Short mmCIF file of C-alpha atoms and ligand atoms in Angstrom, two decimals:
data_model
loop_
_atom_site.label_atom_id
_atom_site.label_comp_id
_atom_site.label_asym_id
_atom_site.label_seq_id
_atom_site.Cartn_x
_atom_site.Cartn_y
_atom_site.Cartn_z
CA UNK A 1 -0.32 19.94 33.10
CA UNK A 2 -1.86 18.10 30.15
CA UNK A 3 -1.39 19.65 26.79
CA UNK A 4 -4.39 20.68 24.71
CA UNK A 5 -5.94 18.50 22.05
CA UNK A 6 -4.13 19.18 18.76
CA UNK A 7 -7.03 20.68 16.50
CA UNK A 8 -5.28 21.96 13.32
CA UNK A 9 -4.02 19.20 11.04
CA UNK A 10 -1.87 19.59 7.78
CA UNK A 11 -2.39 16.18 5.59
CA UNK A 12 -0.13 15.33 2.75
CA UNK A 13 -0.81 12.59 0.57
CA UNK A 14 -4.58 12.07 -0.57
CA UNK A 15 -4.19 8.40 -2.38
CA UNK A 16 -6.44 5.53 -1.51
CA UNK A 17 -5.38 5.53 1.97
CA UNK A 18 -5.07 9.41 2.70
CA UNK A 19 -8.14 10.46 1.27
CA UNK A 20 -10.33 8.65 3.56
CA UNK A 21 -8.15 9.19 6.82
CA UNK A 22 -8.39 12.87 5.81
CA UNK A 23 -12.34 12.88 5.81
CA UNK A 24 -12.38 10.78 9.00
CA UNK A 25 -10.42 13.53 10.70
CA UNK A 26 -12.90 16.21 9.29
CA UNK A 27 -15.87 14.07 10.55
CA UNK A 28 -14.28 14.18 14.07
CA UNK A 29 -14.15 17.78 13.72
CA UNK A 30 -10.33 18.72 13.23
CA UNK A 31 -9.61 21.41 10.97
CA UNK A 32 -7.63 20.08 8.10
CA UNK A 33 -5.56 21.79 5.54
CA UNK A 34 -4.45 19.25 2.69
CA UNK A 35 -1.86 19.06 0.01
CA UNK A 36 -1.52 16.71 -2.68
CA UNK A 37 1.13 16.59 -5.55
CA UNK A 38 -1.62 15.77 -7.93
CA UNK A 39 -4.01 18.77 -7.28
CA UNK A 40 -7.03 17.05 -8.86
CA UNK A 41 -6.95 14.73 -5.96
CA UNK A 42 -7.46 17.37 -3.50
CA UNK A 43 -10.80 18.42 -5.11
CA UNK A 44 -13.27 16.16 -3.30
CA UNK A 45 -11.63 17.03 0.18
CA UNK A 46 -12.11 20.79 -0.71
CA UNK A 47 -15.62 20.07 -1.53
CA UNK A 48 -16.06 18.38 1.83
CA UNK A 49 -14.66 21.61 3.74
CA UNK A 50 -11.05 21.12 3.95
CA UNK A 51 -8.67 24.00 3.43
CA UNK A 52 -6.10 23.63 0.35
CA UNK A 53 -2.36 24.38 0.38
CA UNK A 54 0.06 24.85 -2.28
CA UNK A 55 2.79 23.10 -0.72
CA UNK A 56 3.87 20.79 2.22
CA UNK A 57 5.46 23.83 3.78
CA UNK A 58 2.25 25.92 3.64
CA UNK A 59 0.14 22.75 4.95
CA UNK A 60 2.63 22.65 7.99
CA UNK A 61 2.55 26.41 8.70
CA UNK A 62 -0.77 26.61 10.86
CA UNK A 63 -0.97 22.93 11.91
CA UNK A 64 -0.55 21.62 15.33
CA UNK A 65 0.03 18.06 13.81
CA UNK A 66 1.14 17.33 10.06
CA UNK A 67 0.48 13.92 8.74
CA UNK A 68 1.99 12.41 5.69
CA UNK A 69 0.77 9.09 3.85
CA UNK A 70 2.69 9.16 0.51
CA UNK A 71 4.33 6.06 -1.32
CA UNK A 72 7.96 5.30 -0.19
CA UNK A 73 11.18 6.35 1.70
CA UNK A 74 12.21 9.17 -0.70
CA UNK A 75 8.59 10.37 -1.12
CA UNK A 76 8.62 10.77 2.62
CA UNK A 77 11.97 12.42 2.85
CA UNK A 78 11.01 14.83 -0.13
CA UNK A 79 7.52 16.11 1.44
CA UNK A 80 9.17 16.63 4.88
CA UNK A 81 12.84 17.65 4.34
CA UNK A 82 12.88 18.49 0.48
CA UNK A 83 12.31 22.04 -0.80
CA UNK A 84 9.08 23.57 0.21
CA UNK A 85 8.71 20.62 2.56
CA UNK A 86 7.11 20.65 5.92
CA UNK A 87 10.36 21.22 7.83
CA UNK A 88 10.30 24.66 6.16
CA UNK A 89 6.86 25.51 7.52
CA UNK A 90 6.41 23.75 11.02
CA UNK A 91 7.10 25.47 14.24
CA UNK A 92 8.98 23.96 17.29
CA UNK A 93 6.36 22.03 19.13
CA UNK A 94 4.29 20.82 15.73
CA UNK A 95 4.48 16.96 15.55
CA UNK A 96 4.69 15.03 12.16
CA UNK A 97 3.15 11.76 12.01
CA UNK A 98 4.11 9.82 8.88
CA UNK A 99 2.01 7.17 8.48
CA UNK A 100 3.30 5.61 5.10
CA UNK A 101 5.15 2.32 5.10
CA UNK A 102 8.73 3.34 4.80
CA UNK A 103 12.30 2.12 5.95
CA UNK A 104 12.90 2.37 9.66
CA UNK A 105 16.43 3.74 9.22
CA UNK A 106 15.00 6.41 6.79
CA UNK A 107 12.43 7.28 9.38
CA UNK A 108 15.23 7.71 12.10
CA UNK A 109 17.04 9.83 10.17
CA UNK A 110 13.96 12.00 9.54
CA UNK A 111 13.18 12.15 13.11
CA UNK A 112 16.80 13.18 13.99
CA UNK A 113 16.64 16.24 11.49
CA UNK A 114 13.20 17.37 12.75
CA UNK A 115 14.30 17.23 16.43
CA UNK A 116 16.88 19.47 15.49
CA UNK A 117 14.21 22.23 14.72
CA UNK A 118 12.37 21.28 17.85
CA UNK A 119 9.97 19.28 15.93
CA UNK A 120 8.72 16.02 17.04
CA UNK A 121 7.93 12.94 14.78
CA UNK A 122 5.96 9.68 15.12
CA UNK A 123 6.25 6.82 12.80
CA UNK A 124 2.75 5.51 12.57
CA UNK A 125 2.24 3.03 9.74
CA UNK A 126 -1.12 1.48 9.42
CA UNK A 127 -2.75 -1.73 8.43
CA UNK A 128 -6.46 -2.59 7.49
CA UNK A 129 -6.27 -1.70 3.96
CA UNK A 130 -8.92 0.75 2.11
CA UNK A 131 -11.86 -0.71 4.10
CA UNK A 132 -10.02 -0.03 7.38
CA UNK A 133 -9.16 3.66 6.25
CA UNK A 134 -12.74 4.39 4.81
CA UNK A 135 -14.20 2.92 8.14
CA UNK A 136 -11.69 4.44 10.44
CA UNK A 137 -11.13 1.10 11.96
CA UNK A 138 -7.24 1.07 10.82
CA UNK A 139 -4.50 -0.38 13.34
CA UNK A 140 -1.87 1.84 13.92
CA UNK A 141 1.68 1.06 15.33
CA UNK A 142 3.62 3.76 16.74
CA UNK A 143 7.18 4.55 17.24
CA UNK A 144 8.51 7.89 18.93
CA UNK A 145 8.12 9.15 22.34
CA UNK A 146 5.25 7.81 24.30
CA UNK A 147 4.12 11.32 25.60
CA UNK A 148 4.25 12.65 22.21
CA UNK A 149 1.72 9.56 21.33
CA UNK A 150 -0.52 10.36 24.05
CA UNK A 151 -0.81 14.01 22.88
CA UNK A 152 -1.54 12.98 19.52
CA UNK A 153 -3.76 10.03 20.59
CA UNK A 154 -7.25 11.83 19.63
CA UNK A 155 -5.84 12.64 16.15
CA UNK A 156 -5.07 8.80 15.59
CA UNK A 157 -8.27 7.64 17.10
CA UNK A 158 -10.20 9.39 14.53
CA UNK A 159 -8.74 7.18 11.94
CA UNK A 160 -7.95 3.78 13.86
CA UNK A 161 -9.09 1.51 16.60
CA UNK A 162 -5.97 -0.38 17.74
CA UNK A 163 -3.45 2.05 18.61
CA UNK A 164 -0.24 0.40 19.91
CA UNK A 165 3.01 2.30 21.08
CA UNK A 166 5.99 -0.09 19.81
CA UNK A 167 8.92 2.02 20.99
CA UNK A 168 11.43 4.71 19.96
CA UNK A 169 11.51 6.12 16.29
CA UNK A 170 11.49 3.26 13.62
CA UNK A 171 9.86 0.68 15.74
CA UNK A 172 6.39 1.32 14.26
CA UNK A 173 7.85 0.77 10.73
CA UNK A 174 9.65 -2.63 12.01
CA UNK A 175 6.08 -3.71 13.53
CA UNK A 176 4.58 -2.79 10.03
CA UNK A 177 6.94 -4.92 8.22
CA UNK A 178 6.07 -7.88 10.57
CA UNK A 179 2.60 -7.27 9.40
CA UNK A 180 3.51 -7.26 5.91
CA UNK A 181 5.16 -10.72 5.96
CA UNK A 182 2.18 -12.21 7.65
CA UNK A 183 -0.26 -10.30 5.15
CA UNK A 184 1.93 -11.78 2.18
CA UNK A 185 1.78 -15.23 3.34
CA UNK A 186 -2.04 -14.96 4.27
CA UNK A 187 -2.46 -13.73 0.45
CA UNK A 188 -0.77 -16.96 -0.86
CA UNK A 189 -2.61 -19.12 1.57
CA UNK A 190 -5.88 -17.81 -0.04
CA UNK A 191 -4.45 -17.91 -3.47
CA UNK A 192 -3.52 -21.36 -3.47
CA UNK A 193 -6.85 -22.36 -1.38
CA UNK A 194 -8.73 -20.72 -4.31
CA UNK A 195 -6.90 -22.56 -6.85
CA UNK A 196 -7.07 -25.92 -5.34
CA UNK A 197 -10.86 -25.34 -4.87
CA UNK A 198 -11.18 -24.24 -8.56
CA UNK A 199 -9.24 -27.05 -10.15
CA UNK A 200 -11.22 -29.65 -7.86
CA UNK A 201 -14.49 -28.49 -8.93
CA UNK A 202 -15.55 -27.14 -5.11
CA UNK A 203 -18.02 -24.41 -5.38
CA UNK A 204 -16.03 -21.42 -4.45
CA UNK A 205 -18.67 -19.28 -2.71
CA UNK A 206 -19.77 -22.15 -0.69
CA UNK A 207 -16.16 -23.01 0.11
CA UNK A 208 -15.17 -19.36 1.47
CA UNK A 209 -18.56 -19.03 3.23
CA UNK A 210 -17.89 -21.95 5.42
CA UNK A 211 -13.85 -21.76 5.40
CA UNK A 212 -13.89 -18.05 6.56
CA UNK A 213 -15.94 -19.00 9.70
CA UNK A 214 -13.28 -21.59 10.73
CA UNK A 215 -9.46 -21.96 11.58
CA UNK A 216 -8.44 -20.40 8.16
CA UNK A 217 -10.44 -17.24 8.40
CA UNK A 218 -8.33 -14.31 7.30
CA UNK A 219 -8.54 -10.65 6.24
CA UNK A 220 -7.61 -11.65 2.91
CA UNK A 221 -10.35 -14.24 2.63
CA UNK A 222 -12.82 -11.80 4.04
CA UNK A 223 -11.75 -8.80 1.89
CA UNK A 224 -9.97 -9.86 -1.12
CA UNK A 225 -11.42 -13.33 -1.92
CA UNK A 226 -14.70 -11.74 -2.71
CA UNK A 227 -13.13 -9.23 -5.17
CA UNK A 228 -11.35 -12.27 -6.88
CA UNK A 229 -14.87 -14.17 -7.41
CA UNK A 230 -16.35 -10.84 -8.88
CA UNK A 231 -13.23 -10.56 -11.17
CA UNK A 232 -12.56 -7.27 -9.26
CA UNK A 233 -8.80 -6.68 -9.59
CA UNK A 234 -8.72 -2.79 -8.83
CA UNK A 235 -6.60 -2.14 -6.18
CA UNK A 236 -7.00 -1.76 -2.47
CA UNK A 237 -3.38 -2.17 -2.00
CA UNK A 238 -1.40 -1.98 -5.11
CA UNK A 239 1.05 -5.05 -6.14
CA UNK A 240 3.98 -2.57 -6.60
CA UNK A 241 3.42 -1.29 -2.86
CA UNK A 242 3.32 -4.77 -1.61
CA UNK A 243 6.72 -5.16 -3.36
CA UNK A 244 8.00 -2.19 -1.96
CA UNK A 245 7.05 -3.60 1.57
CA UNK A 246 8.42 -7.00 1.07
CA UNK A 247 11.73 -5.56 -0.35
CA UNK A 248 12.01 -3.41 3.01
CA UNK A 249 11.20 -6.55 4.94
CA UNK A 250 13.74 -8.90 3.09
CA UNK A 251 16.33 -6.19 3.47
CA UNK A 252 15.81 -5.86 7.20
CA UNK A 253 15.72 -9.47 7.47
CA UNK A 254 19.03 -9.84 5.65
CA UNK A 255 20.82 -7.52 7.62
CA UNK A 256 19.91 -10.06 10.79
CA UNK A 257 20.83 -13.19 8.59
CA UNK A 258 17.56 -14.03 9.06
CA UNK A 259 15.79 -16.37 6.16
CA UNK A 260 12.08 -15.71 5.32
CA UNK A 261 11.51 -18.26 2.59
CA UNK A 262 7.74 -17.83 2.50
CA UNK A 263 8.28 -14.08 2.21
CA UNK A 264 10.90 -14.37 -0.56
CA UNK A 265 8.43 -16.66 -2.75
CA UNK A 266 5.59 -14.49 -2.44
CA UNK A 267 7.97 -11.62 -3.60
CA UNK A 268 9.08 -13.66 -6.48
CA UNK A 269 5.40 -14.81 -7.55
CA UNK A 270 4.32 -11.07 -7.31
CA UNK A 271 7.08 -10.34 -9.84
CA UNK A 272 5.48 -12.23 -12.26
CA UNK A 273 2.11 -10.05 -11.82
CA UNK A 274 4.43 -7.22 -12.53
CA UNK A 275 5.82 -8.79 -15.61
CA UNK A 276 2.41 -9.21 -16.98
CA UNK A 277 1.80 -5.33 -16.39
CA UNK A 278 -0.27 -5.77 -13.12
CA UNK A 279 1.77 -3.76 -10.76
CA UNK A 280 -1.09 -1.20 -10.25
CA UNK A 281 -3.59 -3.98 -9.85
CA UNK A 282 -4.65 -5.12 -6.13
CA UNK A 283 -2.66 -7.61 -4.48
CA UNK A 284 -5.50 -10.21 -4.98
CA UNK A 285 -3.96 -10.41 -8.59
CA UNK A 286 -1.52 -13.15 -7.05
CA UNK A 287 -4.31 -15.53 -7.87
CA UNK A 288 -3.77 -14.79 -11.41
CA UNK A 289 -0.12 -16.25 -11.13
CA UNK A 290 -1.52 -19.48 -9.89
CA UNK A 291 -4.11 -19.72 -12.64
CA UNK A 292 -1.10 -19.52 -15.15
CA UNK A 293 1.14 -21.98 -13.15
CA UNK A 294 -1.87 -24.47 -12.76
CA UNK A 295 -3.72 -23.96 -16.01
CA UNK A 296 -6.73 -23.35 -13.74
CA UNK A 297 -9.34 -20.54 -13.86
CA UNK A 298 -10.34 -19.05 -10.61
CA UNK A 299 -12.20 -15.50 -11.34
CA UNK A 300 -14.32 -14.63 -13.80
CA UNK A 301 -12.64 -11.78 -15.71
CA UNK A 302 -8.75 -12.16 -14.68
CA UNK A 303 -6.41 -10.60 -17.55
CA UNK A 304 -5.11 -14.12 -18.14
CA UNK A 305 -8.61 -15.63 -18.46
CA UNK A 306 -9.41 -12.95 -20.99
CA UNK A 307 -5.99 -13.84 -23.11
CA UNK A 308 -6.99 -17.47 -22.84
CA UNK A 309 -10.61 -16.43 -24.33
CA UNK A 310 -8.96 -14.69 -26.98
CA UNK A 311 -6.46 -17.09 -28.06
CA UNK A 312 -9.17 -19.52 -28.09
CA UNK A 313 -7.85 -22.10 -25.57
CA UNK A 314 -10.17 -23.44 -22.76
CA UNK A 315 -8.31 -23.13 -19.11
CA UNK A 316 -9.25 -26.35 -17.17
CA UNK A 317 -10.70 -26.29 -13.63
P1 NAP B 1 -1.60 5.27 -3.69
O1 NAP B 1 -2.90 5.47 -3.89
O2 NAP B 1 -0.50 5.33 -4.49
O3 NAP B 1 -1.18 6.90 -2.89
C1 NAP B 1 0.07 7.63 -2.76
C2 NAP B 1 0.09 9.08 -2.22
O4 NAP B 1 1.50 9.56 -2.30
C3 NAP B 1 -0.40 9.91 -3.50
O5 NAP B 1 -1.37 10.83 -2.81
C4 NAP B 1 0.70 10.51 -4.21
O6 NAP B 1 0.38 11.65 -5.09
C5 NAP B 1 1.61 10.66 -3.23
N1 NAP B 1 2.99 10.57 -3.40
C6 NAP B 1 3.76 9.51 -3.89
N2 NAP B 1 4.99 10.19 -4.09
C7 NAP B 1 5.10 11.42 -3.85
C8 NAP B 1 5.97 12.58 -3.91
N3 NAP B 1 7.25 12.25 -4.19
N4 NAP B 1 5.84 13.71 -3.33
C9 NAP B 1 4.44 13.83 -3.28
N5 NAP B 1 3.36 13.08 -3.16
C10 NAP B 1 3.95 11.85 -3.43
O7 NAP B 1 -1.06 4.80 -2.19
P2 NAP B 1 -1.93 4.22 -0.99
O8 NAP B 1 -2.42 2.90 -1.39
O9 NAP B 1 -2.63 5.39 -0.32
O10 NAP B 1 -0.67 4.05 -0.07
C11 NAP B 1 0.13 5.24 0.63
C12 NAP B 1 0.91 4.59 1.78
O11 NAP B 1 0.34 3.91 2.69
C13 NAP B 1 2.13 3.65 1.30
O12 NAP B 1 3.26 3.60 2.07
C14 NAP B 1 1.46 2.07 1.35
O13 NAP B 1 2.57 1.18 1.53
C15 NAP B 1 0.94 2.37 2.78
N6 NAP B 1 -0.40 1.71 3.11
C16 NAP B 1 -1.36 1.37 2.15
C17 NAP B 1 -2.41 0.27 2.34
C18 NAP B 1 -3.54 0.06 1.47
O14 NAP B 1 -4.46 -1.04 1.67
N7 NAP B 1 -3.55 0.94 0.24
C19 NAP B 1 -2.47 -0.18 3.68
C20 NAP B 1 -1.61 0.27 4.79
C21 NAP B 1 -0.42 1.02 4.25
P3 NAP B 1 0.09 11.67 -6.48
O15 NAP B 1 -1.63 11.79 -6.18
O16 NAP B 1 0.19 13.04 -6.94
O17 NAP B 1 0.52 10.48 -7.08
#
């Protein structure tokens, strides 16, 4: 007999991604109880009809499925296994779906501890950015038991369009790290293309219009390059989170003796964004490193351009 569609969702972590994902669940008719460490971030969800919980434990108590999307491995451990954590409130049969990007090894450890209490876990990290979260078009890569994924598929379908079972616990996270390697190099490709165009005096808008439609097209060109041209460095995905993911990818690659020279380079270049105080900026801020390296102006309001303007020197390009 097929298990009933899970109806009650506990949702933990209402950051850039989580708040849109929780709203999409509510739009599909799920009963959502939210918890966020900073309570003020719960307000828009409560106004939209969600119930509020005072702890992850309370968010889990009535839930069929508990979703977590917080920052890093220790944060997921804390909200699931820590004091007042999900594990204290969840009943046997509850499914915990962690949609954060974290260490595959930590994921396997959390899954094992939950299993001792009869609680199933899926690692289900996502890609598609803030835009995909808002539009409910995320790609979701899933690790854990296939039958648990099938039970939870309607929940994931409220947030994403492409949902693929990758294998056992941790395989979703490993797939996400593949994604991050590719994303990082697309970001560098976009940044170098824009720097080259700016220095050569090519019209950036026209270049993007024609290049996006051809073999060089990418998510970065469609979604991030227009932000650069507007001088918009607000985060869809923060530099410090990209750095966390590249550290995870480089660690895993190191354990396999697999060189990832391009990924290492992007990691080093983004360290320069952090050194200039841009860790909370969006990853499109990588173009600012190329502006500094090449003495070229790309976006209209990058911090570096503002500094040049204050110092009275004129960047070329
Ligand atoms: P974000 O805006 O910084 O949100 C992070 C959330 O985690 C906030 O709700 C924060 O609570 C919560 N949090 C962090 N540490 C916590 C802790 N120790 N205990 C309780 N809550 C904690 O980040 P985001 O962009 O939504 O990213 C969330 C996850 O999704 C990350 O793993 C990221 O790598 C992944 N991801 C992001 C994107 C993207 O484009 N943004 C795309 C794919 C995957 P507070 O409000 O209290 O700070």
